[in-house]
Tab-separated table of C-alpha atoms and ligand atoms in Angstrom:
chain	number	residue	atom	x	y	z
X	678	UNK	CA	11.216	30.636	9.281
X	679	UNK	CA	8.336	28.493	10.552
X	680	UNK	CA	8.879	26.609	13.804
X	681	UNK	CA	6.726	23.984	15.500
X	682	UNK	CA	7.405	22.051	18.677
X	683	UNK	CA	5.553	18.835	19.470
X	684	UNK	CA	5.650	18.405	23.222
X	685	UNK	CA	4.972	15.685	25.757
X	686	UNK	CA	4.508	12.667	23.455
X	687	UNK	CA	6.066	9.241	23.141
X	688	UNK	CA	8.067	9.264	19.904
X	689	UNK	CA	7.914	5.847	18.253
X	690	UNK	CA	10.068	4.900	15.287
X	691	UNK	CA	10.996	1.488	13.905
X	692	UNK	CA	14.118	1.632	16.061
X	693	UNK	CA	13.168	3.414	19.296
X	694	UNK	CA	10.514	4.564	21.722
X	695	UNK	CA	11.564	7.764	23.467
X	696	UNK	CA	9.799	10.348	25.579
X	697	UNK	CA	10.885	13.450	23.708
X	698	UNK	CA	9.810	16.815	22.316
X	699	UNK	CA	10.333	17.269	18.590
X	700	UNK	CA	11.543	20.507	16.995
X	701	UNK	CA	10.410	21.175	13.419
X	702	UNK	CA	11.674	24.050	11.308
X	703	UNK	CA	10.894	24.847	7.696
X	704	UNK	CA	9.339	21.477	7.065
X	705	UNK	CA	12.129	19.357	8.524
X	706	UNK	CA	12.800	17.674	11.837
X	707	UNK	CA	15.659	19.546	13.503
X	708	UNK	CA	16.097	17.798	16.839
X	709	UNK	CA	14.582	15.668	19.594
X	710	UNK	CA	15.137	16.405	23.285
X	711	UNK	CA	13.869	14.911	26.526
X	712	UNK	CA	10.689	16.389	27.954
X	713	UNK	CA	11.511	19.151	30.407
X	714	UNK	CA	15.135	19.457	29.272
X	715	UNK	CA	16.674	22.921	28.900
X	716	UNK	CA	17.019	22.353	25.181
X	717	UNK	CA	13.337	21.539	24.739
X	718	UNK	CA	12.260	24.485	26.898
X	719	UNK	CA	14.344	26.837	24.746
X	720	UNK	CA	12.560	25.801	21.549
X	721	UNK	CA	9.153	27.154	22.497
X	722	UNK	CA	9.770	30.873	22.022
X	723	UNK	CA	8.043	31.941	18.793
X	724	UNK	CA	7.028	28.378	17.992
X	725	UNK	CA	3.623	26.846	17.368
X	726	UNK	CA	3.273	24.282	20.145
X	727	UNK	CA	1.370	21.030	19.601
X	728	UNK	CA	0.707	19.233	22.871
X	729	UNK	CA	1.032	15.465	22.469
X	730	UNK	CA	0.867	14.560	26.147
X	731	UNK	CA	-0.477	11.031	26.503
X	732	UNK	CA	-0.218	10.503	22.740
X	733	UNK	CA	2.168	8.808	20.348
X	734	UNK	CA	4.280	10.857	17.965
X	735	UNK	CA	4.919	8.655	14.943
X	736	UNK	CA	6.235	9.085	11.405
X	737	UNK	CA	3.562	9.649	8.766
X	738	UNK	CA	2.571	6.414	7.074
X	739	UNK	CA	4.122	5.424	3.749
X	740	UNK	CA	1.590	3.523	1.656
X	741	UNK	CA	3.642	1.989	-1.145
X	742	UNK	CA	0.718	0.532	-3.077
X	743	UNK	CA	-2.234	2.662	-4.220
X	744	UNK	CA	-4.266	2.909	-7.413
X	745	UNK	CA	-5.945	6.306	-7.620
X	746	UNK	CA	-8.168	6.539	-10.724
X	747	UNK	CA	-6.934	3.174	-12.019
X	748	UNK	CA	-8.737	2.160	-15.221
X	749	UNK	CA	-10.024	-1.369	-14.596
X	750	UNK	CA	-12.771	-3.523	-16.102
X	751	UNK	CA	-14.383	-0.674	-18.024
X	752	UNK	CA	-14.417	1.780	-15.126
X	753	UNK	CA	-12.014	3.768	-12.950
X	754	UNK	CA	-11.073	3.484	-9.289
X	755	UNK	CA	-13.325	6.013	-7.578
X	756	UNK	CA	-10.728	7.990	-5.615
X	757	UNK	CA	-8.964	10.751	-7.497
X	758	UNK	CA	-5.559	11.891	-6.314
X	759	UNK	CA	-7.363	14.753	-4.585
X	760	UNK	CA	-9.907	12.652	-2.674
X	761	UNK	CA	-7.562	9.727	-2.109
X	762	UNK	CA	-4.671	11.716	-0.673
X	763	UNK	CA	-7.056	13.688	1.546
X	764	UNK	CA	-8.404	10.413	2.916
X	765	UNK	CA	-4.847	9.141	3.346
X	766	UNK	CA	-4.022	12.194	5.467
X	767	UNK	CA	-7.100	11.578	7.629
X	768	UNK	CA	-5.731	8.102	8.232
X	769	UNK	CA	-2.191	9.219	9.119
X	770	UNK	CA	-0.528	8.415	5.802
X	771	UNK	CA	1.665	11.201	4.454
X	772	UNK	CA	3.252	9.558	1.406
X	773	UNK	CA	1.733	7.322	-1.243
X	774	UNK	CA	3.497	5.506	-4.040
X	775	UNK	CA	0.914	5.037	-6.788
X	776	UNK	CA	1.172	2.904	-9.917
X	777	UNK	CA	1.437	4.753	-13.224
X	778	UNK	CA	0.148	2.467	-15.983
X	779	UNK	CA	1.733	1.774	-19.339
X	780	UNK	CA	-1.012	0.981	-21.813
X	781	UNK	CA	-0.330	-1.844	-24.254
X	782	UNK	CA	1.178	-0.380	-27.422
X	783	UNK	CA	2.219	2.843	-25.677
X	784	UNK	CA	5.507	4.040	-24.219
X	785	UNK	CA	6.247	4.067	-20.500
X	786	UNK	CA	6.731	7.820	-20.821
X	787	UNK	CA	3.168	8.270	-22.016
X	788	UNK	CA	1.843	6.398	-18.986
X	789	UNK	CA	4.021	8.395	-16.633
X	790	UNK	CA	2.947	11.705	-18.190
X	791	UNK	CA	-0.688	10.656	-17.851
X	792	UNK	CA	-0.166	9.912	-14.144
X	793	UNK	CA	1.518	13.261	-13.550
X	794	UNK	CA	-1.422	14.939	-15.293
X	795	UNK	CA	-3.822	13.252	-12.864
X	796	UNK	CA	-1.775	13.821	-9.716
X	797	UNK	CA	0.207	17.045	-10.048
X	798	UNK	CA	-1.259	19.995	-8.126
X	799	UNK	CA	-4.029	17.785	-6.705
X	800	UNK	CA	-2.457	15.902	-3.818
X	801	UNK	CA	-2.571	17.044	-0.224
X	802	UNK	CA	0.314	14.749	0.806
X	803	UNK	CA	3.542	13.785	-0.980
X	804	UNK	CA	3.463	11.178	-3.721
X	805	UNK	CA	5.732	9.105	-5.925
X	806	UNK	CA	5.217	6.581	-8.694
X	807	UNK	CA	5.979	3.000	-9.612
X	808	UNK	CA	5.432	1.976	-13.233
X	809	UNK	CA	3.191	-0.885	-14.373
X	810	UNK	CA	4.681	-2.599	-17.423
X	811	UNK	CA	1.900	-4.064	-19.560
X	812	UNK	CA	3.939	-4.354	-22.735
X	813	UNK	CA	7.531	-5.486	-22.269
X	814	UNK	CA	9.361	-4.988	-25.562
X	815	UNK	CA	12.722	-3.687	-26.777
X	816	UNK	CA	11.624	-0.078	-26.573
X	817	UNK	CA	10.072	-0.255	-23.133
X	818	UNK	CA	13.024	-2.213	-21.742
X	819	UNK	CA	15.311	0.654	-22.778
X	820	UNK	CA	12.930	3.177	-21.280
X	821	UNK	CA	13.242	1.485	-17.876
X	822	UNK	CA	16.816	2.793	-17.511
X	823	UNK	CA	15.718	6.406	-17.926
X	824	UNK	CA	12.893	5.997	-15.458
X	825	UNK	CA	15.226	4.637	-12.784
X	826	UNK	CA	17.509	7.652	-13.364
X	827	UNK	CA	14.653	10.078	-12.841
X	828	UNK	CA	13.228	8.468	-9.722
X	829	UNK	CA	10.705	5.869	-10.883
X	830	UNK	CA	12.748	2.972	-9.596
X	831	UNK	CA	10.264	0.089	-9.391
X	832	UNK	CA	8.242	-1.756	-12.014
X	833	UNK	CA	5.182	-3.903	-11.510
X	834	UNK	CA	4.663	-6.938	-13.710
X	835	UNK	CA	1.583	-9.155	-13.791
X	836	UNK	CA	1.507	-12.937	-14.089
X	837	UNK	CA	-2.298	-12.490	-14.004
X	838	UNK	CA	-4.838	-10.702	-16.224
X	839	UNK	CA	-4.019	-12.173	-19.672
X	840	UNK	CA	-4.759	-9.689	-22.444
X	841	UNK	CA	-4.627	-6.694	-20.113
X	842	UNK	CA	-1.568	-6.362	-17.857
X	843	UNK	CA	-0.155	-9.893	-18.317
X	844	UNK	CA	3.496	-10.589	-19.142
X	845	UNK	CA	4.705	-14.040	-20.147
X	846	UNK	CA	7.762	-15.657	-18.540
X	847	UNK	CA	10.060	-14.459	-21.341
X	848	UNK	CA	8.942	-10.867	-20.904
X	849	UNK	CA	9.290	-11.163	-17.140
X	850	UNK	CA	12.812	-12.552	-17.485
X	851	UNK	CA	13.839	-9.724	-19.811
X	852	UNK	CA	12.434	-7.066	-17.481
X	853	UNK	CA	14.199	-8.677	-14.538
X	854	UNK	CA	17.485	-8.779	-16.453
X	855	UNK	CA	17.087	-5.096	-17.224
X	856	UNK	CA	16.345	-4.314	-13.588
X	857	UNK	CA	19.386	-6.329	-12.518
X	858	UNK	CA	21.479	-3.940	-14.626
X	859	UNK	CA	19.844	-0.601	-13.835
X	860	UNK	CA	19.058	-0.908	-10.117
X	861	UNK	CA	15.289	-1.154	-10.531
X	862	UNK	CA	13.083	-3.312	-8.332
X	863	UNK	CA	10.610	-5.706	-9.969
X	864	UNK	CA	7.280	-5.898	-8.154
X	865	UNK	CA	5.258	-8.972	-9.002
X	866	UNK	CA	1.551	-9.715	-9.037
X	867	UNK	CA	2.055	-13.441	-8.569
X	868	UNK	CA	-0.967	-15.439	-9.697
X	869	UNK	CA	-1.083	-17.867	-12.631
X	870	UNK	CA	-3.562	-15.907	-14.740
X	871	UNK	CA	-3.608	-18.338	-17.669
X	872	UNK	CA	-4.766	-21.187	-15.435
X	873	UNK	CA	-7.158	-18.915	-13.520
X	874	UNK	CA	-8.875	-17.897	-16.765
X	875	UNK	CA	-9.579	-21.568	-17.549
X	876	UNK	CA	-11.146	-22.031	-14.120
X	877	UNK	CA	-13.180	-18.829	-14.527
X	878	UNK	CA	-14.591	-20.078	-17.826
X	879	UNK	CA	-15.445	-23.468	-16.329
X	880	UNK	CA	-17.067	-21.930	-13.244
X	881	UNK	CA	-19.256	-19.605	-15.287
X	882	UNK	CA	-20.291	-22.475	-17.582
X	883	UNK	CA	-21.338	-24.422	-14.491
X	884	UNK	CA	-23.535	-21.512	-13.419
X	885	UNK	CA	-21.222	-20.390	-10.605
X	886	UNK	CA	-21.501	-16.655	-11.023
X	887	UNK	CA	-21.531	-15.270	-7.438
X	888	UNK	CA	-18.683	-13.202	-5.963
X	889	UNK	CA	-17.521	-16.092	-3.768
X	890	UNK	CA	-16.440	-17.975	-6.902
X	891	UNK	CA	-13.874	-15.237	-7.524
X	892	UNK	CA	-12.064	-16.581	-4.465
X	893	UNK	CA	-12.563	-20.200	-5.433
X	894	UNK	CA	-11.068	-20.005	-8.931
X	895	UNK	CA	-8.089	-17.881	-7.882
X	896	UNK	CA	-6.578	-20.788	-6.040
X	897	UNK	CA	-3.968	-20.686	-3.313
X	898	UNK	CA	-1.848	-23.109	-5.332
X	899	UNK	CA	-1.884	-20.740	-8.290
X	900	UNK	CA	-0.588	-17.922	-6.097
X	901	UNK	CA	2.076	-20.193	-4.592
X	902	UNK	CA	3.099	-21.546	-7.998
X	903	UNK	CA	3.440	-18.067	-9.485
X	904	UNK	CA	5.372	-16.862	-6.436
X	905	UNK	CA	7.764	-19.802	-6.793
X	906	UNK	CA	8.165	-19.173	-10.538
X	907	UNK	CA	8.786	-15.450	-10.034
X	908	UNK	CA	11.490	-16.243	-7.477
X	909	UNK	CA	13.218	-18.675	-9.848
X	910	UNK	CA	13.058	-16.204	-12.739
X	911	UNK	CA	14.569	-13.507	-10.505
X	912	UNK	CA	17.349	-15.903	-9.517
X	913	UNK	CA	18.106	-16.624	-13.156
X	914	UNK	CA	18.123	-12.906	-13.957
X	915	UNK	CA	20.110	-11.992	-10.844
X	916	UNK	CA	17.532	-9.397	-9.852
X	917	UNK	CA	15.776	-8.587	-6.599
X	918	UNK	CA	12.059	-9.274	-6.348
X	919	UNK	CA	9.210	-7.720	-4.342
X	920	UNK	CA	5.999	-9.739	-4.335
X	921	UNK	CA	2.920	-7.548	-3.856
X	922	UNK	CA	-0.302	-8.350	-1.986
X	923	UNK	CA	0.709	-11.781	-0.652
X	924	UNK	CA	-2.435	-13.487	0.660
X	925	UNK	CA	-1.788	-17.232	0.990
X	926	UNK	CA	0.166	-19.188	3.596
X	927	UNK	CA	1.782	-21.244	0.824
X	928	UNK	CA	3.043	-18.094	-0.899
X	929	UNK	CA	4.569	-16.878	2.385
X	930	UNK	CA	6.343	-20.253	2.607
X	931	UNK	CA	7.885	-19.687	-0.845
X	932	UNK	CA	9.162	-16.268	0.242
X	933	UNK	CA	10.483	-17.629	3.530
X	934	UNK	CA	12.370	-20.379	1.750
X	935	UNK	CA	13.913	-17.911	-0.695
X	936	UNK	CA	14.922	-15.537	2.079
X	937	UNK	CA	16.380	-18.385	4.129
X	938	UNK	CA	18.527	-19.130	1.081
X	939	UNK	CA	19.773	-15.534	1.196
X	940	UNK	CA	17.968	-14.302	-1.914
X	941	UNK	CA	16.969	-10.616	-2.222
X	942	UNK	CA	13.259	-11.443	-2.203
X	943	UNK	CA	10.702	-9.296	-0.367
X	944	UNK	CA	6.995	-9.597	0.385
X	945	UNK	CA	4.098	-7.270	1.050
X	946	UNK	CA	0.684	-8.036	2.435
X	947	UNK	CA	-2.360	-5.816	2.945
X	948	UNK	CA	-4.879	-5.218	5.761
X	949	UNK	CA	-7.665	-6.968	3.850
X	950	UNK	CA	-5.767	-10.279	3.991
X	951	UNK	CA	-5.038	-9.801	7.687
X	952	UNK	CA	-8.555	-8.820	8.782
X	953	UNK	CA	-10.998	-10.157	6.156
X	954	UNK	CA	-11.589	-13.584	4.636
X	955	UNK	CA	-13.616	-15.688	2.205
X	956	UNK	CA	-16.473	-15.354	4.737
X	957	UNK	CA	-16.838	-11.789	3.465
X	958	UNK	CA	-16.748	-12.877	-0.183
X	959	UNK	CA	-19.618	-15.248	0.608
X	960	UNK	CA	-21.901	-12.506	2.017
X	961	UNK	CA	-25.373	-12.815	0.440
X	962	UNK	CA	-27.229	-10.475	-1.946
X	963	UNK	CA	-24.116	-9.695	-3.975
X	964	UNK	CA	-22.566	-7.980	-0.892
X	965	UNK	CA	-19.544	-10.243	-1.432
X	966	UNK	CA	-18.644	-8.076	-4.450
X	967	UNK	CA	-17.414	-5.438	-1.994
X	968	UNK	CA	-14.554	-7.795	-1.157
X	969	UNK	CA	-13.491	-8.813	-4.664
X	970	UNK	CA	-9.823	-8.062	-5.181
X	971	UNK	CA	-6.834	-9.958	-6.560
X	972	UNK	CA	-5.064	-11.757	-5.088
X	973	UNK	CA	-8.359	-12.746	-3.431
X	974	UNK	CA	-9.307	-12.926	0.215
X	975	UNK	CA	-8.447	-16.345	1.650
X	976	UNK	CA	-10.003	-18.614	4.300
X	977	UNK	CA	-9.240	-17.058	7.666
X	978	UNK	CA	-6.784	-19.855	8.525
X	979	UNK	CA	-4.248	-18.090	6.309
X	980	UNK	CA	-4.147	-15.026	8.539
X	981	UNK	CA	-1.938	-16.580	11.204
X	982	UNK	CA	0.790	-17.238	8.621
X	983	UNK	CA	0.631	-13.626	7.433
X	984	UNK	CA	0.939	-12.255	10.972
X	985	UNK	CA	3.772	-14.667	11.667
X	986	UNK	CA	5.499	-13.623	8.432
X	987	UNK	CA	5.287	-9.978	9.496
X	988	UNK	CA	6.824	-10.809	12.871
X	989	UNK	CA	9.627	-12.968	11.471
X	990	UNK	CA	10.402	-10.555	8.604
X	991	UNK	CA	9.425	-13.068	5.926
X	992	UNK	CA	6.988	-10.277	5.007
X	993	UNK	CA	8.329	-6.764	5.349
X	994	UNK	CA	5.631	-4.303	4.289
X	995	UNK	CA	1.922	-3.699	4.762
X	996	UNK	CA	0.464	-1.519	2.005
X	997	UNK	CA	-3.198	-1.118	1.098
X	998	UNK	CA	-3.518	-1.848	-2.643
X	999	UNK	CA	-6.147	0.894	-2.274
X	1000	UNK	CA	-8.323	0.530	-5.372
X	1001	UNK	CA	-11.910	1.535	-4.533
X	1002	UNK	CA	-14.984	0.893	-6.663
X	1003	UNK	CA	-18.452	1.960	-5.529
X	1004	UNK	CA	-20.830	-0.845	-4.679
X	1005	UNK	CA	-23.884	0.861	-6.173
X	1006	UNK	CA	-22.722	1.409	-9.718
X	1007	UNK	CA	-19.254	-0.120	-10.181
X	1008	UNK	CA	-19.168	-3.486	-8.379
X	1009	UNK	CA	-22.623	-3.866	-9.944
X	1010	UNK	CA	-20.951	-4.403	-13.344
X	1011	UNK	CA	-20.298	-7.972	-12.251
X	1012	UNK	CA	-23.740	-8.970	-11.013
X	1013	UNK	CA	-24.398	-12.341	-12.635
X	1014	UNK	CA	-20.725	-12.745	-13.668
X	1015	UNK	CA	-18.109	-12.485	-10.911
X	1016	UNK	CA	-15.336	-12.106	-13.496
X	1017	UNK	CA	-16.704	-8.675	-14.415
X	1018	UNK	CA	-16.614	-7.274	-10.868
X	1019	UNK	CA	-13.943	-4.544	-10.799
X	1020	UNK	CA	-11.108	-5.842	-8.602
X	1021	UNK	CA	-10.136	-3.758	-5.626
X	1022	UNK	CA	-10.879	-2.606	-2.082
X	1023	UNK	CA	-10.715	0.784	-0.385
X	1024	UNK	CA	-8.298	1.108	2.536
X	1025	UNK	CA	-5.837	3.990	2.296
X	1026	UNK	CA	-7.516	5.691	5.274
X	1027	UNK	CA	-7.661	2.572	7.467
X	1028	UNK	CA	-4.177	1.047	7.340
X	1029	UNK	CA	-2.444	2.837	10.215
X	1030	UNK	CA	-5.437	2.313	12.528
X	1031	UNK	CA	-5.919	-1.360	11.676
X	1032	UNK	CA	-2.243	-2.035	12.299
X	1033	UNK	CA	-2.425	-0.197	15.612
X	1034	UNK	CA	-5.326	-2.473	16.510
X	1035	UNK	CA	-3.036	-5.381	15.594
X	1036	UNK	CA	-0.600	-4.070	18.219
X	1037	UNK	CA	-3.387	-4.144	20.813
X	1038	UNK	CA	-4.411	-7.611	19.631
X	1039	UNK	CA	-0.872	-8.861	20.249
X	1040	UNK	CA	0.137	-9.514	16.638
X	1041	UNK	CA	2.819	-6.812	16.449
X	1042	UNK	CA	4.937	-4.654	18.716
X	1043	UNK	CA	4.560	-0.875	18.462
X	1044	UNK	CA	7.925	-0.540	16.765
X	1045	UNK	CA	7.115	-3.271	14.273
X	1046	UNK	CA	3.887	-1.366	13.484
X	1047	UNK	CA	5.963	1.652	12.489
X	1048	UNK	CA	8.520	-0.536	10.741
X	1049	UNK	CA	6.094	-2.270	8.347
X	1050	UNK	CA	3.927	0.812	7.754
X	1051	UNK	CA	6.504	3.609	7.585
X	1052	UNK	CA	10.219	2.816	7.759
X	1053	UNK	CA	10.529	-0.330	5.664
X	1054	UNK	CA	8.312	0.836	2.777
X	1055	UNK	CA	10.390	4.039	2.736
X	1056	UNK	CA	13.632	2.018	2.615
X	1057	UNK	CA	12.257	-0.467	0.107
X	1058	UNK	CA	11.397	2.283	-2.335
X	1059	UNK	CA	14.294	4.691	-1.841
X	1060	UNK	CA	12.643	7.315	0.356
X	1061	UNK	CA	14.454	6.799	3.678
X	1062	UNK	CA	15.316	8.689	5.897
X	1063	UNK	CA	13.491	11.590	4.265
X	1064	UNK	CA	10.298	9.590	4.843
X	1065	UNK	CA	9.457	6.825	7.304
X	1066	UNK	CA	11.147	8.087	10.453
X	1067	UNK	CA	11.451	11.011	12.860
X	1068	UNK	CA	15.102	12.026	12.943
X	1069	UNK	CA	17.099	15.210	12.400
X	1070	UNK	CA	16.949	16.001	8.675
X	1071	UNK	CA	13.830	13.965	7.954
X	1072	UNK	CA	10.794	15.610	6.411
X	1073	UNK	CA	8.455	16.620	9.220
X	1074	UNK	CA	5.771	14.138	8.196
X	1075	UNK	CA	4.482	13.435	11.674
X	1076	UNK	CA	1.301	12.020	13.190
X	1077	UNK	CA	0.064	12.675	16.697
X	1078	UNK	CA	-1.783	9.455	17.464
X	1079	UNK	CA	-4.235	8.936	20.319
X	1080	UNK	CA	-3.782	5.286	21.334
X	1081	UNK	CA	-6.859	5.302	23.556
X	1082	UNK	CA	-9.519	6.942	21.398
X	1083	UNK	CA	-12.178	4.519	20.273
X	1084	UNK	CA	-13.764	4.618	16.847
X	1085	UNK	CA	-16.096	2.606	14.660
X	1086	UNK	CA	-15.026	2.272	11.026
X	1087	UNK	CA	-17.827	3.208	8.651
X	1088	UNK	CA	-18.589	4.634	5.219
X	1089	UNK	CA	-20.688	7.220	7.041
X	1090	UNK	CA	-17.584	8.769	8.580
X	1091	UNK	CA	-14.694	7.889	6.277
X	1092	UNK	CA	-13.244	10.287	3.712
X	1093	UNK	CA	-12.523	7.915	0.838
X	1094	UNK	CA	-14.699	8.538	-2.225
X	1095	UNK	CA	-16.475	5.207	-2.079
X	1096	UNK	CA	-19.930	4.234	-0.862
X	1097	UNK	CA	-18.948	1.395	1.468
X	1098	UNK	CA	-16.335	0.466	4.036
X	1099	UNK	CA	-14.716	-2.962	3.873
X	1100	UNK	CA	-14.618	-2.751	7.692
X	1101	UNK	CA	-18.139	-1.390	8.307
X	1102	UNK	CA	-18.969	-1.445	12.027
X	1103	UNK	CA	-15.547	-2.646	13.163
X	1104	UNK	CA	-14.698	-1.136	16.532
X	1105	UNK	CA	-11.083	-0.261	17.050
X	1106	UNK	CA	-8.978	1.567	19.571
X	1107	UNK	CA	-6.592	4.290	18.440
X	1108	UNK	CA	-7.097	7.252	16.150
X	1109	UNK	CA	-5.104	9.815	14.241
X	1110	UNK	CA	-5.452	13.221	15.855
X	1111	UNK	CA	-3.100	15.620	14.077
X	1112	UNK	CA	-0.968	15.222	10.937
X	1113	UNK	CA	1.959	17.278	9.673
X	1114	UNK	CA	3.142	17.018	6.104
X	1115	UNK	CA	6.559	18.657	5.677
X	1116	UNK	CA	5.813	20.710	8.770
X	1117	UNK	CA	2.448	21.955	7.553
X	1118	UNK	CA	-0.559	20.875	9.602
X	1119	UNK	CA	-2.899	19.049	7.231
X	1120	UNK	CA	-5.099	17.588	9.973
X	1121	UNK	CA	-5.443	19.484	13.246
X	1122	UNK	CA	-7.352	17.866	16.119
X	1123	UNK	CA	-9.460	16.000	13.512
X	1124	UNK	CA	-10.163	19.002	11.339
X	1125	UNK	CA	-8.774	18.921	7.807
X	1126	UNK	CA	-6.528	21.929	7.277
X	1127	UNK	CA	-4.623	20.696	4.225
X	1128	UNK	CA	-5.207	21.538	0.613
X	1129	UNK	CA	-4.865	20.030	-2.830
X	1130	UNK	CA	-1.510	20.979	-4.281
X	1131	UNK	CA	0.443	20.924	-1.017
X	1132	UNK	CA	1.668	17.422	-1.844
X	1133	UNK	CA	4.925	17.288	-3.788
X	1134	UNK	CA	6.075	14.697	-6.282
X	1135	UNK	CA	9.058	12.844	-4.803
X	1136	UNK	CA	11.558	11.258	-7.186
X	1137	UNK	CA	12.845	8.139	-5.448
X	1138	UNK	CA	16.201	6.489	-5.008
X	1139	UNK	CA	16.689	2.770	-5.538
X	1140	UNK	CA	15.837	0.048	-3.022
X	1141	UNK	CA	17.899	0.535	0.145
X	1142	UNK	CA	17.962	-3.157	1.108
X	1143	UNK	CA	20.338	-4.052	-1.708
W	1857	DUC	N1	-5.627	-6.202	-7.851
W	1857	DUC	C1	-6.721	-5.554	-7.469
W	1857	DUC	O1	-7.465	-6.048	-6.628
W	1857	DUC	N2	-7.015	-4.363	-8.032
W	1857	DUC	C2	-6.217	-3.726	-8.982
W	1857	DUC	C3	-5.152	-4.523	-9.554
W	1857	DUC	C4	-4.808	-5.750	-8.803
W	1857	DUC	O2	-3.813	-6.355	-9.071
W	1858	ZN	ZN1	-1.779	-6.747	-8.302
W	1859	ZN	ZN1	-2.364	-3.221	-6.844
């Protein structure tokens, strides 16, 4: 039996802040007891003791939106499951939910098998999958039922990217109807891709080829319109809906209105929309390409609505949409034509720290930090209370977090396999010190002690908000 005791820290969950020692045995949390109590003192014999005095003891992060090795625009996202999950661990994330991709003309099963082949035996933290549907047809609709049964309980559809991932309204409605019957959760990329493609063509014809035009053609109104349409289609189908990477104030308003009406509609945003803006997309010398993702970065005025949405629970989750492409040889594919810049930003390593900074900046409380980054994504995607909290019976996925350490985010020191940081030079307070994944120390006092293959595939339950 392996036994670890984490002593002296402030345990923060979405529900509580308590000064307690934590007993871990055989990969699970066994008990919490007040510092200095007889119970806590009795745990130390034969145990590995991790001193967390002056530190936070928080659940490992659950990043419900990553794209390791995603094929996109003629290239692949530059983090493999090995490099990406190692970087996640460095950043205090202990579970990722990545998107397996169905290729057009192929079965869902084929896509899922391909994702297992990439991920299995390579991850240093636990992982699960959503499924991207790029070809909704009679066969794939039937396959959805089997996937839900085996633990792939959420399906991403795209209203954007015609000819690649795009589904039309009829396909979306059918997938939603299927999900309404089998317990699956539809995740929506809500942007009107048909209209965007017209604007892309017109912009390029007018000689507007720089990265900043990526943001200009992918209009706020086309995110809001698609969000509204997705909500109405979900209502018609009687299905729940989770809108991914919400970036625009007007899209938040659509979600808020739906939630006020009592609909099972949920929203996620990402650190890039909270901390970056179209100012970054406009950086000269093609540097703006580093910030090309979809939905796009918005003018910074939108950020207040996103923070407010996170506080009022109109938005429930912050995930990264981690999808890195190197500046030198991948973003470069779109020099002279912004529509060919691979879409995506790195961030899996930065999310927990950036959100802690948001606590210091007064945007969030400490418990809300843990709620949107750990507990709610775990509940949303059927992983709670195994993941997302520190409670008896939970997996011992635990981070010892130093709330006072200062650090400067930089590609020179990060562990993601990408040649730039979207937050280069940003000074923040707070840093991950030690990380346990199912009781095993994968990061110890900022030394990586994990290994590829420790991470287990986790079949998920259905959404726990329904
Ligand atoms: N958006 C991105 O920025 N990258 C990958 C896919 C997506 O929807
Ligand atoms: Zn998307
Ligand atoms: Zn994504």
